[in-house]
Amino acid sequence: MKIKIKTNLVSGILMALFSGYMLYVMPKQVKVPAYDSGAPSPRIIPGICLIVILICSVVLIIESLIFKKEKIVEFDWNNEKPAILLIAILCIYVFLIIKIGFVLASAITFTVVLFYCGERKPFIYIFTIALAVGIYFLFTKVFHVSLPAGLLPF
Amino acid sequence: MDFTMITQAAVQTFTLYNIALIFGGLLIGMVIGCIPGLSVTLGIILMLPLTYNMEDAASAIILMLAVYVGGMYGGSISAITLNTPGTNSAIATTFDGYPLARKGKVKKALDVSLFASTFGGLFSALLLLLCAQLITKAVSKFTSVEYFALGIMGISLIAGVSGESLPKALISGMLGLLMACIGKDSVTGVSRYAFGSNVLRYGINILPAMIALIALMQVVDKLREFRISGGKIKDANKIDNDGMTGPETKSILPACFKSSAIASILGAMPGVGGGVAQFMCYNEVRRSSKHPEEFGKGCLEGIAAAESSNNAVVGSAMIPLLTLGIPGDGVTALLLGAFMLHGITPGPTMFTKQGVMAYTIILGCLVANIFLFPIGKALTRAVAKVIQVRYTYLACAIIMFCFAGAFAASGHVKELILTAAILILSYVLTILDIDNTPLLLGMILEPIMEKYFVSASMAYDRDYSIFVRRPISLVILIITVVMVISMMRVNRRVNALNAEQEAAMAAEHEQMGSAEDAVRASETAKADVDASFEDSIADAVFEQEHITAKPDVKVNLDKDKP
């Protein structure tokens, strides 16, 4: 399955909607301080950024619709599926680290990743799990960063 | 130059600890640089969590610079042995490095590359040492108004030169600034765009953002390729024992010098990285060479030009970063992030307030370039073997290290959630053809820019017209506009040139492959033919293919003339 994406038009619309929404919620999300300390308003920098995004989005839409200047990216599902799946697996990895700890989450996630990538020899699986334990101890014992232990007792 | 400070810095640089860091950094850089698909930026990001606990921030920066220097040379190892540049900055190295390797002179090509890399690196590191103080003095009158203008210049230039569309690059840069605004405002204490979420309340740390935007995206991309291609690895050329001779060293010196000089000037301009400099230098050295016809067929000068240029950019790109606080490209943007993570704000004040540290970093860069030569000599053969390691071994290790490193930013699981979220954002932006680099730079520059913006506004009683009323600030803003417009034009030309050259190269190497198949077929058919006669046919076919394919490259290179 291949989809042609008019990137100028699509990004223009998406970013215009995003910046419009962010500007709309600004009064609620960025409150003005109760007393004046002489500092500039905390809304200035985000406000400038959002207005520039909005202007650029409008420029992109005009470029696409009126001047027919477009950059078309072909979204080939066969090509993108592995990337999307891998990103999804990494999101699940984060969930697993929080729930069951770094070592177990790594063991489960990378077994799936390696299998998906077509690895069938057992050594690479053992190596990766050993590496997960190694990195866990490197961070906890050497760098003193307590990675989530989860279900494991150490 | 301030010799007292330099002496103090030398004492700090030449500690056993720093020397060990430089050795380690160079080796890691060479390994990462030589693996196609893993860039120097990834190497630097992987180093960030390691440097968290370092007491001396200068040591941390020296380690990253050593990775940068090693990575720039490492890129040429796979360019020569595999015809696949390990980093973008080594594309031009394949032009001559690979043909020379096909003639069986891999060691010679690698030796030239190492010598040229060291030469270029040393040249620019010395330039950095000489120029830093001068530029710092020139800009010592700058106030927060001018620094804010410089911040705008930095972000505009990166936006101007990355990608084909300025509106898209600006959107990316502004998204970066906006993302850095999220969380508690450091001046007023007001919460900005946290949406009541605990994950966003304390803002987005730079480290998880850098990891997600650069490192994880690269690994996902590479794993995707691995999955699609089934993990096939090209055969690498074996390294022989016939190294570079004395007269050959002499013959490439002018090319090294010319290329280093041009790359140093280009590298010092914000927005120009090693990727751009290598083509300009290669073209110029070819134009002024006594044997321009030999370029592209395994010419030593060609390798020297390409490799001197990408290593010369390392030192010169540090000039605007250290003296003005403006990063020149993606790598220096990361280094700026690293500076900030260690509580250093580069700029003229760094030379007055933390002068010893500034010079320690510069000397560290110099020493890393000096050590590159012996380390390269001793370890290139071993490092080249890494290319043949299956990518899945590395990918899992890098991903684990990335997530553990992101977690180390604050020791809270929110960093992991943010990393995953930014990874998704980064993928969506890639699909929309929006470059990530301005976004990253925006995130890194925002805290500095906002700090100067607030001080300038408070000093001038919130008179925002001050940014265009102060003459130096106005000049900086005007220069920004002029440079963005001119750099965009240059960039478009160079991008077109790169694409054409890469296409020409791919076609040429395909022809080389089919020529080899033909030779192999003829070898089987005429098994009784004398072996020496056969060799000469193979050589002839190889030479002929090169001669016929070369005009394409020449034509493309000519387009790059300024």
XYZ file of C-alpha atoms in Angstrom:
716
model
C 0.000 0.000 0.000
C 1.422 3.359 -1.024
C 0.032 6.750 -0.049
C 1.293 9.992 -1.543
C 1.514 12.661 1.144
C 1.492 16.315 0.103
C 3.833 17.265 2.939
C 3.565 21.057 2.535
C -0.214 20.988 2.679
C -0.513 18.351 5.404
C 2.148 19.849 7.660
C 0.704 23.328 7.041
C -2.784 22.229 8.131
C -1.569 20.166 11.099
C 0.749 22.858 12.400
C -1.841 25.610 11.883
C -4.368 23.592 13.899
C -1.768 22.863 16.566
C -0.570 26.452 16.922
C -4.136 27.779 16.784
C -5.177 25.434 19.594
C -2.100 26.266 21.690
C -2.754 30.013 21.270
C -6.407 29.438 22.221
C -5.501 27.623 25.446
C -2.647 30.003 26.298
C -4.650 32.104 28.814
C -5.442 28.936 30.790
C -2.122 27.175 30.366
C 0.230 30.133 30.878
C -1.084 32.295 33.689
C 0.229 35.813 34.166
C 1.991 36.118 37.561
C -0.044 37.709 40.364
C 2.491 40.474 41.015
C 4.703 42.380 38.587
C 8.378 41.647 39.196
C 9.507 43.716 36.237
C 10.211 40.553 34.261
C 8.693 40.129 30.804
C 5.504 38.112 30.590
C 6.033 34.317 30.514
C 3.733 34.282 27.483
C 6.066 36.262 25.216
C 8.472 33.550 24.014
C 5.863 30.770 23.574
C 3.548 33.352 21.983
C 6.181 34.419 19.438
C 6.970 30.753 18.654
C 3.301 29.899 18.119
C 2.668 32.933 15.940
C 5.730 32.118 13.801
C 4.509 28.490 13.487
C 1.065 29.765 12.484
C 2.516 32.152 9.872
C 4.805 29.439 8.450
C 1.871 27.008 8.311
C -0.207 29.526 6.361
C 2.772 30.092 4.030
C 3.021 26.326 3.469
C -0.705 26.048 2.719
C -0.525 28.992 0.293
C 2.593 27.503 -1.353
C 0.770 24.232 -1.835
C -2.680 25.437 -2.901
C -1.945 28.626 -4.802
C 1.621 28.277 -6.091
C 1.371 24.469 -6.457
C 4.779 24.132 -4.807
C 4.649 20.766 -3.127
C 7.015 18.141 -1.748
C 5.350 14.764 -2.116
C 6.554 11.979 0.155
C 5.478 8.475 -0.744
C 4.391 6.580 2.347
C 5.111 2.973 1.461
C 3.460 0.792 4.084
C 5.822 -2.136 3.424
C 8.760 0.133 4.092
C 7.265 2.006 7.037
C 5.654 -0.951 8.820
C 8.930 -2.150 10.417
C 9.711 1.387 11.662
C 6.214 1.870 13.105
C 6.298 -1.562 14.732
C 9.731 -0.912 16.219
C 8.616 2.443 17.629
C 5.514 0.748 19.067
C 7.706 -1.963 20.624
C 9.913 0.739 22.180
C 6.817 2.422 23.662
C 5.802 -0.932 25.163
C 9.401 -1.264 26.394
C 9.007 1.967 28.367
C 5.744 0.685 29.869
C 7.432 -2.603 30.793
C 10.468 -0.875 32.368
C 8.107 1.069 34.628
C 6.032 -2.009 35.509
C 8.511 -4.902 35.714
C 11.937 -3.262 35.793
C 14.787 -2.629 33.370
C 16.325 -6.107 33.124
C 13.101 -8.082 32.627
C 11.662 -5.474 30.270
C 14.869 -5.545 28.191
C 14.906 -9.355 28.114
C 11.316 -9.513 26.863
C 11.468 -6.558 24.458
C 14.731 -7.436 22.764
C 13.789 -11.091 22.390
C 10.796 -9.830 20.400
C 12.924 -7.297 18.463
C 15.585 -9.886 17.576
C 12.974 -12.428 16.526
C 11.237 -9.794 14.406
C 14.551 -8.909 12.750
C 14.984 -12.538 11.741
C 17.634 -13.642 14.248
C 17.262 -17.335 15.070
C 20.578 -18.330 16.649
C 20.385 -18.642 20.444
C 23.728 -16.943 21.147
C 22.533 -13.440 20.213
C 19.559 -13.797 22.596
C 21.821 -14.882 25.461
C 24.274 -12.090 24.623
C 21.532 -9.439 24.641
C 20.068 -10.569 27.970
C 23.562 -10.628 29.497
C 24.078 -7.132 28.128
C 20.849 -5.937 29.782
C 22.138 -7.206 33.139
C 25.527 -5.622 32.452
C 24.057 -2.198 31.586
C 21.776 -2.397 34.641
C 24.725 -2.935 36.959
C 26.852 -0.363 35.122
C 24.234 2.307 35.789
C 23.257 1.246 39.311
C 26.691 0.400 40.726
C 29.108 2.586 38.730
C 27.029 5.653 37.791
C 24.769 5.414 40.875
C 21.616 5.805 38.793
C 18.915 3.565 40.248
C 17.268 2.139 37.161
C 13.857 0.637 37.965
C 14.504 -2.832 39.472
C 10.858 -3.876 39.215
C 10.200 -7.487 40.095
C 13.838 -8.406 40.554
C 15.219 -8.316 44.110
C 18.507 -6.502 43.282
C 46.937 34.748 23.982
C 46.803 34.378 27.716
C 49.822 32.182 28.428
C 49.201 31.953 32.181
C 45.817 30.423 31.546
C 47.183 28.156 28.831
C 49.874 26.876 31.193
C 47.287 26.184 33.875
C 45.068 24.516 31.294
C 47.971 22.359 30.070
C 48.477 21.045 33.601
C 44.781 20.134 33.743
C 44.719 18.600 30.283
C 47.710 16.324 30.701
C 46.382 14.373 33.651
C 46.386 10.602 33.348
C 42.600 10.657 33.632
C 42.110 13.056 30.715
C 44.633 11.238 28.535
C 42.816 7.960 29.218
C 39.521 9.665 28.317
C 41.003 10.916 25.043
C 42.254 7.422 24.161
C 38.895 5.870 25.009
C 36.967 8.604 23.204
C 39.040 8.282 20.042
C 38.571 4.521 19.984
C 34.810 4.713 20.580
C 34.558 7.467 17.963
C 36.452 5.375 15.415
C 34.211 2.354 16.059
C 30.966 4.326 15.885
C 32.144 6.417 12.943
C 33.114 3.384 10.892
C 29.741 1.657 11.274
C 27.576 2.933 8.415
C 24.371 4.402 9.766
C 25.762 5.326 13.160
C 26.835 8.940 13.174
C 29.203 10.947 15.302
C 26.173 12.598 16.907
C 25.041 9.206 18.183
C 28.499 8.630 19.651
C 28.353 11.935 21.501
C 24.844 11.238 22.801
C 25.933 7.837 24.097
C 28.755 9.547 25.960
C 26.461 12.036 27.728
C 25.147 9.696 30.445
C 28.705 8.473 31.043
C 29.860 11.999 31.779
C 27.089 12.782 34.258
C 29.165 11.875 37.282
C 32.370 13.490 36.102
C 33.570 16.111 38.556
C 35.364 18.220 35.980
C 33.108 19.424 33.176
C 36.173 20.008 30.964
C 36.954 16.268 31.083
C 33.418 15.494 29.927
C 33.724 17.857 26.968
C 37.199 16.533 26.115
C 35.801 12.986 26.005
C 33.063 14.081 23.607
C 35.523 15.989 21.430
C 37.726 12.888 21.245
C 34.681 10.903 20.077
C 34.010 13.637 17.491
C 37.617 13.556 16.215
C 37.774 9.742 16.186
C 34.387 9.520 14.500
C 35.413 11.816 11.665
C 38.364 9.529 10.883
C 36.343 6.368 11.547
C 33.897 7.353 8.821
C 36.669 6.924 6.259
C 37.461 3.326 7.289
C 34.183 1.973 5.946
C 34.270 4.477 3.064
C 37.522 2.866 1.935
C 37.010 -0.791 2.795
C 33.273 -1.052 2.110
C 32.513 1.868 -0.241
C 29.887 2.981 2.275
C 30.697 6.188 4.138
C 30.441 5.585 7.881
C 29.343 9.195 8.354
C 27.980 11.820 5.968
C 31.260 13.668 6.184
C 33.098 10.761 4.558
C 31.111 10.654 1.303
C 33.895 12.345 -0.680
C 36.395 9.857 0.759
C 34.692 7.067 -1.182
C 35.441 8.863 -4.492
C 39.123 7.973 -4.345
C 39.386 5.730 -1.306
C 37.304 2.931 -2.758
C 38.947 2.791 -6.224
C 42.352 2.671 -4.503
C 41.117 -0.124 -2.245
C 39.906 -2.047 -5.293
C 43.436 -1.883 -6.641
C 44.468 -3.753 -3.506
C 45.977 -0.699 -1.804
C 43.651 -0.515 1.202
C 46.436 0.158 3.698
C 47.784 3.020 1.596
C 44.308 4.581 1.366
C 43.779 4.237 5.106
C 47.220 5.666 5.863
C 46.562 8.705 3.672
C 43.180 9.154 5.304
C 44.697 8.975 8.792
C 47.514 11.369 7.973
C 45.138 13.844 6.328
C 42.643 13.582 9.188
C 45.344 14.296 11.742
C 46.707 17.170 9.661
C 43.275 18.763 9.222
C 42.366 18.289 12.846
C 45.611 19.777 14.134
C 45.385 22.696 11.731
C 41.949 23.715 12.928
C 42.674 23.024 16.600
C 45.656 25.399 16.392
C 43.466 27.945 14.625
C 40.934 27.591 17.426
C 43.657 28.193 20.003
C 44.873 31.308 18.180
C 41.483 32.809 17.279
C 39.473 32.158 20.403
C 41.002 34.946 22.488
C 40.918 37.443 19.588
C 37.218 36.869 18.863
C 36.407 36.925 22.542
C 38.078 40.324 22.901
C 36.217 41.633 19.865
C 32.859 40.683 21.309
C 33.600 41.639 24.914
C 31.335 44.708 24.605
C 28.307 42.505 23.941
C 25.433 42.737 26.402
C 22.437 40.458 26.867
C 20.706 42.284 23.969
C 23.443 41.193 21.562
C 23.561 37.669 22.971
C 19.841 37.306 22.358
C 20.382 38.514 18.794
C 23.187 35.936 18.451
C 20.770 33.242 19.637
C 18.333 34.289 16.911
C 21.215 34.179 14.443
C 22.148 30.637 15.500
C 18.670 29.247 15.195
C 17.895 31.069 11.938
C 21.082 29.851 10.276
C 20.474 26.238 11.198
C 16.863 26.588 10.030
C 18.046 28.262 6.824
C 20.470 25.539 5.861
C 18.652 22.400 6.934
C 16.103 20.932 4.596
C 14.703 22.403 1.432
C 11.864 24.458 2.853
C 12.482 27.467 5.098
C 8.921 27.515 6.544
C 9.242 23.855 7.554
C 12.667 24.420 9.118
C 11.337 27.453 11.006
C 8.368 25.425 12.245
C 10.825 22.803 13.471
C 13.010 25.388 15.234
C 10.000 27.089 16.838
C 8.616 23.724 17.985
C 11.956 23.166 19.690
C 11.787 26.554 21.425
C 8.196 25.859 22.447
C 9.020 22.408 23.809
C 11.783 23.921 25.919
C 9.284 26.472 27.298
C 7.066 23.711 28.705
C 7.125 23.420 32.490
C 7.938 25.934 35.178
C 9.231 29.304 33.959
C 12.483 29.907 35.800
C 11.890 33.673 36.190
C 8.232 34.023 37.156
C 7.654 30.475 38.449
C 4.531 30.206 36.298
C 3.680 26.820 34.797
C 3.598 26.804 30.971
C 1.690 24.287 28.871
C 1.927 21.496 31.454
C -1.765 20.552 30.899
C -1.920 19.415 34.511
C 0.416 16.514 33.750
C 3.131 15.420 36.179
C 5.311 14.387 33.258
C 5.305 17.913 31.803
C 5.252 19.893 35.055
C 9.037 20.071 35.396
C 9.675 20.583 31.712
C 11.392 18.476 29.072
C 15.023 17.718 29.784
C 17.406 18.073 26.829
C 18.977 14.630 27.276
C 15.877 12.470 26.564
C 15.029 14.801 23.683
C 18.506 14.432 22.151
C 18.396 10.667 22.647
C 14.978 10.298 21.031
C 15.482 12.755 18.190
C 18.922 11.648 17.065
C 20.036 8.346 18.541
C 16.840 6.294 18.672
C 15.618 7.535 15.300
C 18.928 6.419 13.748
C 18.724 2.989 15.347
C 15.096 2.499 14.311
C 15.994 3.489 10.754
C 18.916 1.104 10.639
C 16.931 -1.773 12.176
C 14.235 -1.190 9.592
C 16.846 -1.513 6.831
C 18.171 -4.650 8.516
C 14.699 -6.189 8.635
C 13.974 -5.318 4.985
C 17.361 -6.424 3.629
C 17.548 -9.551 5.788
C 20.763 -8.336 7.425
C 23.067 -8.859 4.470
C 26.495 -7.288 4.888
C 28.694 -6.290 1.973
C 32.108 -7.895 1.709
C 34.825 -5.592 2.949
C 38.175 -5.275 1.219
C 40.990 -6.934 3.137
C 43.664 -4.639 4.536
C 47.097 -5.319 3.031
C 50.501 -4.318 4.453
C 51.665 -1.804 1.847
C 51.413 1.551 3.641
C 52.114 5.141 2.606
C 55.704 6.018 1.655
C 57.716 9.156 2.512
C 57.523 10.766 -0.954
C 53.779 10.074 -1.021
C 53.401 11.864 2.299
C 55.232 14.844 0.834
C 53.075 14.807 -2.282
C 49.803 15.066 -0.359
C 50.951 17.860 1.978
C 49.797 20.744 -0.282
C 46.382 19.091 -0.694
C 46.092 18.632 3.084
C 47.056 22.240 3.711
C 44.687 23.698 1.129
C 41.795 21.530 2.187
C 42.343 22.225 5.897
C 42.478 25.967 5.295
C 39.249 26.051 3.264
C 37.425 23.713 5.646
C 38.531 25.735 8.658
C 37.014 28.886 7.216
C 33.835 27.087 6.162
C 33.567 25.207 9.448
C 33.776 28.415 11.457
C 30.679 29.727 9.681
C 27.554 28.669 11.547
C 25.425 26.347 9.484
C 28.224 24.676 7.532
C 29.279 21.234 8.679
C 31.755 18.606 7.522
C 29.233 17.312 5.000
C 29.275 20.537 3.004
C 32.958 21.361 3.463
C 34.229 18.052 2.037
C 32.756 18.640 -1.440
C 34.032 22.205 -1.696
C 37.524 21.141 -0.584
C 37.626 18.088 -2.847
C 36.587 20.206 -5.793
C 39.091 22.963 -5.086
C 42.012 20.573 -4.559
C 41.099 18.760 -7.782
C 40.861 22.040 -9.684
C 44.290 23.220 -8.560
C 45.981 19.806 -8.784
C 48.700 18.993 -11.320
C 46.878 15.748 -12.125
C 43.155 16.501 -11.986
C 42.468 13.574 -14.330
C 43.579 11.116 -11.632
C 40.870 12.224 -9.227
C 38.199 9.588 -8.769
C 40.509 6.745 -9.789
C 42.267 6.272 -6.484
C 44.193 9.529 -6.253
C 45.947 10.064 -2.916
C 45.351 13.816 -3.081
C 41.607 13.172 -3.393
C 41.514 11.138 -0.199
C 43.703 13.725 1.526
C 41.393 16.577 0.456
C 38.248 14.851 1.689
C 39.674 13.666 4.967
C 41.571 16.851 5.910
C 38.401 18.822 5.369
C 36.089 16.810 7.611
C 38.542 16.748 10.493
C 39.394 20.428 10.052
C 35.735 21.241 10.600
C 35.891 19.757 14.130
C 38.183 22.441 15.513
C 36.853 25.355 13.514
C 33.213 24.571 14.336
C 34.243 25.020 17.959
C 35.264 28.643 17.274
C 31.705 30.105 17.096
C 30.552 27.675 19.789
C 33.175 28.601 22.367
C 33.478 32.298 21.581
C 29.892 33.276 20.744
C 27.865 30.348 22.046
C 26.469 29.642 18.560
C 26.596 26.042 17.364
C 27.622 25.614 13.737
C 25.908 22.294 13.004
C 24.099 19.355 14.571
C 27.179 18.018 16.343
C 28.156 21.347 17.890
C 24.500 21.840 18.876
C 24.816 18.606 20.831
C 28.068 19.797 22.352
C 26.291 22.990 23.403
C 23.664 20.761 25.044
C 26.478 18.897 26.780
C 27.995 22.186 27.972
C 24.658 23.185 29.438
C 24.104 19.821 31.110
C 27.420 20.448 32.851
C 26.464 23.981 33.817
C 28.743 25.830 31.377
C 27.458 28.603 29.114
C 29.865 29.047 26.225
C 30.558 32.567 25.009
C 33.007 35.389 25.707
C 32.302 35.258 29.448
C 33.590 31.698 29.432
C 37.079 32.985 28.604
C 36.998 35.530 31.409
C 35.138 33.604 34.097
C 36.162 30.043 33.239
C 39.242 30.749 31.121
C 41.211 27.736 32.311
C 38.318 25.445 31.456
C 37.962 26.996 27.992
C 41.653 26.479 27.266
C 41.596 22.971 28.752
C 38.881 22.092 26.242
C 40.843 23.637 23.360
C 44.054 21.863 24.380
C 42.085 18.626 24.790
C 40.906 19.004 21.193
C 44.520 19.559 20.101
C 45.802 16.540 22.031
C 42.996 14.331 20.689
C 44.108 15.203 17.168
C 47.755 14.450 18.001
C 46.830 11.062 19.489
C 44.606 10.210 16.571
C 47.638 9.325 14.467
C 49.265 6.638 16.680
C 45.895 5.230 17.744
C 44.719 5.107 14.153
C 47.960 3.404 13.105
C 47.681 0.803 15.820
C 43.970 0.090 15.868
C 42.482 0.712 12.409
C 42.833 -2.959 11.449
C 40.963 -4.074 14.575
C 38.305 -1.355 14.277
C 37.654 -2.246 10.627
C 36.470 -5.685 11.770
C 33.535 -4.066 13.612
C 31.929 -3.333 10.246
C 31.302 -7.053 9.883
C 29.487 -7.369 13.232
C 25.763 -7.974 12.774
C 23.824 -4.800 13.451
C 21.324 -6.469 15.775
C 24.073 -6.957 18.388
C 24.770 -3.245 18.404
C 21.187 -2.011 18.062
C 19.910 -3.711 21.209
C 22.894 -2.449 23.186
C 22.427 1.112 21.908
C 18.670 1.142 22.628
C 19.165 -0.136 26.187
C 21.927 2.369 26.758
C 19.785 5.177 25.354
C 16.821 4.488 27.634
C 19.064 3.981 30.666
C 20.829 7.241 29.753
C 17.543 9.117 29.348
C 16.437 7.862 32.750
C 19.701 9.158 34.237
C 18.712 12.739 33.307
C 16.638 13.069 36.473
C 16.296 9.527 37.788
C 12.542 9.635 37.185
C 10.430 7.433 34.904
C 8.924 10.542 33.294
C 12.115 10.805 31.241
C 11.354 7.407 29.689
C 7.793 8.455 28.820
C 9.078 11.688 27.293
C 11.705 9.804 25.283
C 9.023 7.531 23.800
C 6.719 10.494 23.100
C 9.471 12.516 21.391
C 10.418 9.438 19.352
C 6.856 9.284 17.998
C 6.895 13.041 17.325
C 10.212 12.698 15.541
C 8.836 9.935 13.300
C 5.740 12.009 12.431
C 7.962 14.976 11.561
C 10.111 12.756 9.328
C 7.010 11.605 7.454
C 6.015 15.257 7.022
C 9.509 16.007 5.653
C 10.335 18.319 8.577
C 13.971 18.160 9.672
C 14.674 17.433 13.352
C 17.913 19.370 13.662
C 16.379 22.883 14.073
C 14.001 21.427 16.676
C 16.880 20.068 18.693
C 18.796 23.308 18.375
C 15.718 25.282 19.429
C 15.403 23.150 22.533
C 19.064 23.607 23.389
C 19.156 27.354 22.710
C 15.861 28.321 24.377
C 17.068 28.469 27.994
C 20.068 30.607 26.971
C 17.977 32.863 24.719
C 15.257 33.332 27.297
C 17.827 34.141 29.971
C 19.315 36.923 27.826
C 15.861 38.062 26.737
C 14.720 38.441 30.344
C 17.892 40.265 31.442
C 17.751 42.601 28.441
C 14.038 43.327 28.975
C 14.518 43.993 32.676
C 17.566 46.196 32.072
C 15.678 48.318 29.529
C 12.361 48.328 31.386
C 10.601 45.996 28.976
C 11.387 48.173 25.983
C 11.457 45.416 23.363
C 12.518 47.775 20.583
C 15.974 47.736 22.164
C 16.825 44.636 20.111
C 16.709 46.710 16.931
C 17.788 50.026 18.457
C 21.177 48.905 19.756
C 23.490 49.122 16.729
C 25.454 45.884 17.266
C 22.264 43.920 17.841
C 20.719 45.438 14.703
C 23.834 44.582 12.680
C 23.692 40.981 13.939
C 20.029 40.714 12.954
C 20.714 42.182 9.495
C 23.677 39.809 9.009
C 21.365 36.965 10.044
C 18.850 37.792 7.320
C 21.562 38.236 4.665
C 23.344 35.044 5.665
C 20.164 32.955 5.807
C 19.233 34.013 2.279
C 22.715 33.430 0.850
C 23.284 30.191 2.780
C 19.959 28.824 1.570
C 21.082 29.356 -2.003
C 24.472 27.738 -1.393
C 22.806 24.903 0.473
C 20.388 24.184 -2.312
C 23.263 23.982 -4.777
C 25.340 21.755 -2.525
C 22.390 19.459 -1.804
C 21.710 19.049 -5.506
C 25.399 18.391 -6.049
C 25.535 15.794 -3.259
C 22.526 13.950 -4.624
C 23.938 13.942 -8.154
C 27.365 12.860 -7.024
C 25.989 10.060 -4.908
C 23.833 8.868 -7.798
C 26.813 9.025 -10.152
C 28.916 7.116 -7.652
C 26.289 4.422 -7.172
C 26.043 3.972 -10.946
C 29.805 3.871 -11.250
C 30.226 1.272 -8.534
C 27.438 -0.821 -10.003
C 29.342 -0.804 -13.277
C 32.470 -1.811 -11.403
C 30.580 -4.758 -9.889
C 29.262 -5.947 -13.258
C 32.727 -5.567 -14.767
C 34.060 -7.831 -12.051
C 31.371 -10.408 -12.753
C 32.349 -10.333 -16.417
C 35.975 -10.844 -15.489
C 35.029 -13.751 -13.217
C 33.006 -15.339 -16.029
C 35.876 -14.996 -18.449
C 38.172 -16.535 -15.838
C 36.016 -19.658 -15.644
C 35.688 -19.946 -19.396
C 39.349 -19.487 -20.130
C 40.812 -21.464 -17.272
C 43.789 -22.456 -19.358
C 44.785 -18.890 -20.141
C 47.992 -17.751 -18.555
C 47.355 -16.222 -15.098
C 49.361 -13.063 -15.669
C 47.523 -12.375 -18.912
C 44.228 -12.762 -17.082
C 45.236 -10.222 -14.437
C 46.057 -7.682 -17.034
C 42.587 -8.110 -18.602
C 40.940 -7.597 -15.231
C 43.019 -4.491 -14.601
C 42.198 -3.182 -18.036
C 38.470 -3.706 -17.532
C 38.638 -2.025 -14.138
C 40.584 0.932 -15.498
C 38.283 1.268 -18.478
C 35.192 1.303 -16.289
C 36.694 4.091 -14.273
C 37.656 6.165 -17.231
C 34.203 5.805 -18.796
C 32.342 6.531 -15.586
C 34.451 9.465 -14.465
C 33.128 12.292 -16.683
C 29.810 12.216 -14.776
C 31.520 12.989 -11.529
C 33.670 15.679 -13.111
C 30.664 17.427 -14.564
C 28.880 17.347 -11.235
C 31.856 18.606 -9.348
C 32.259 21.510 -11.714
C 28.822 22.756 -10.717
C 30.084 23.392 -7.253
C 32.489 26.127 -8.272
C 31.659 29.293 -6.420
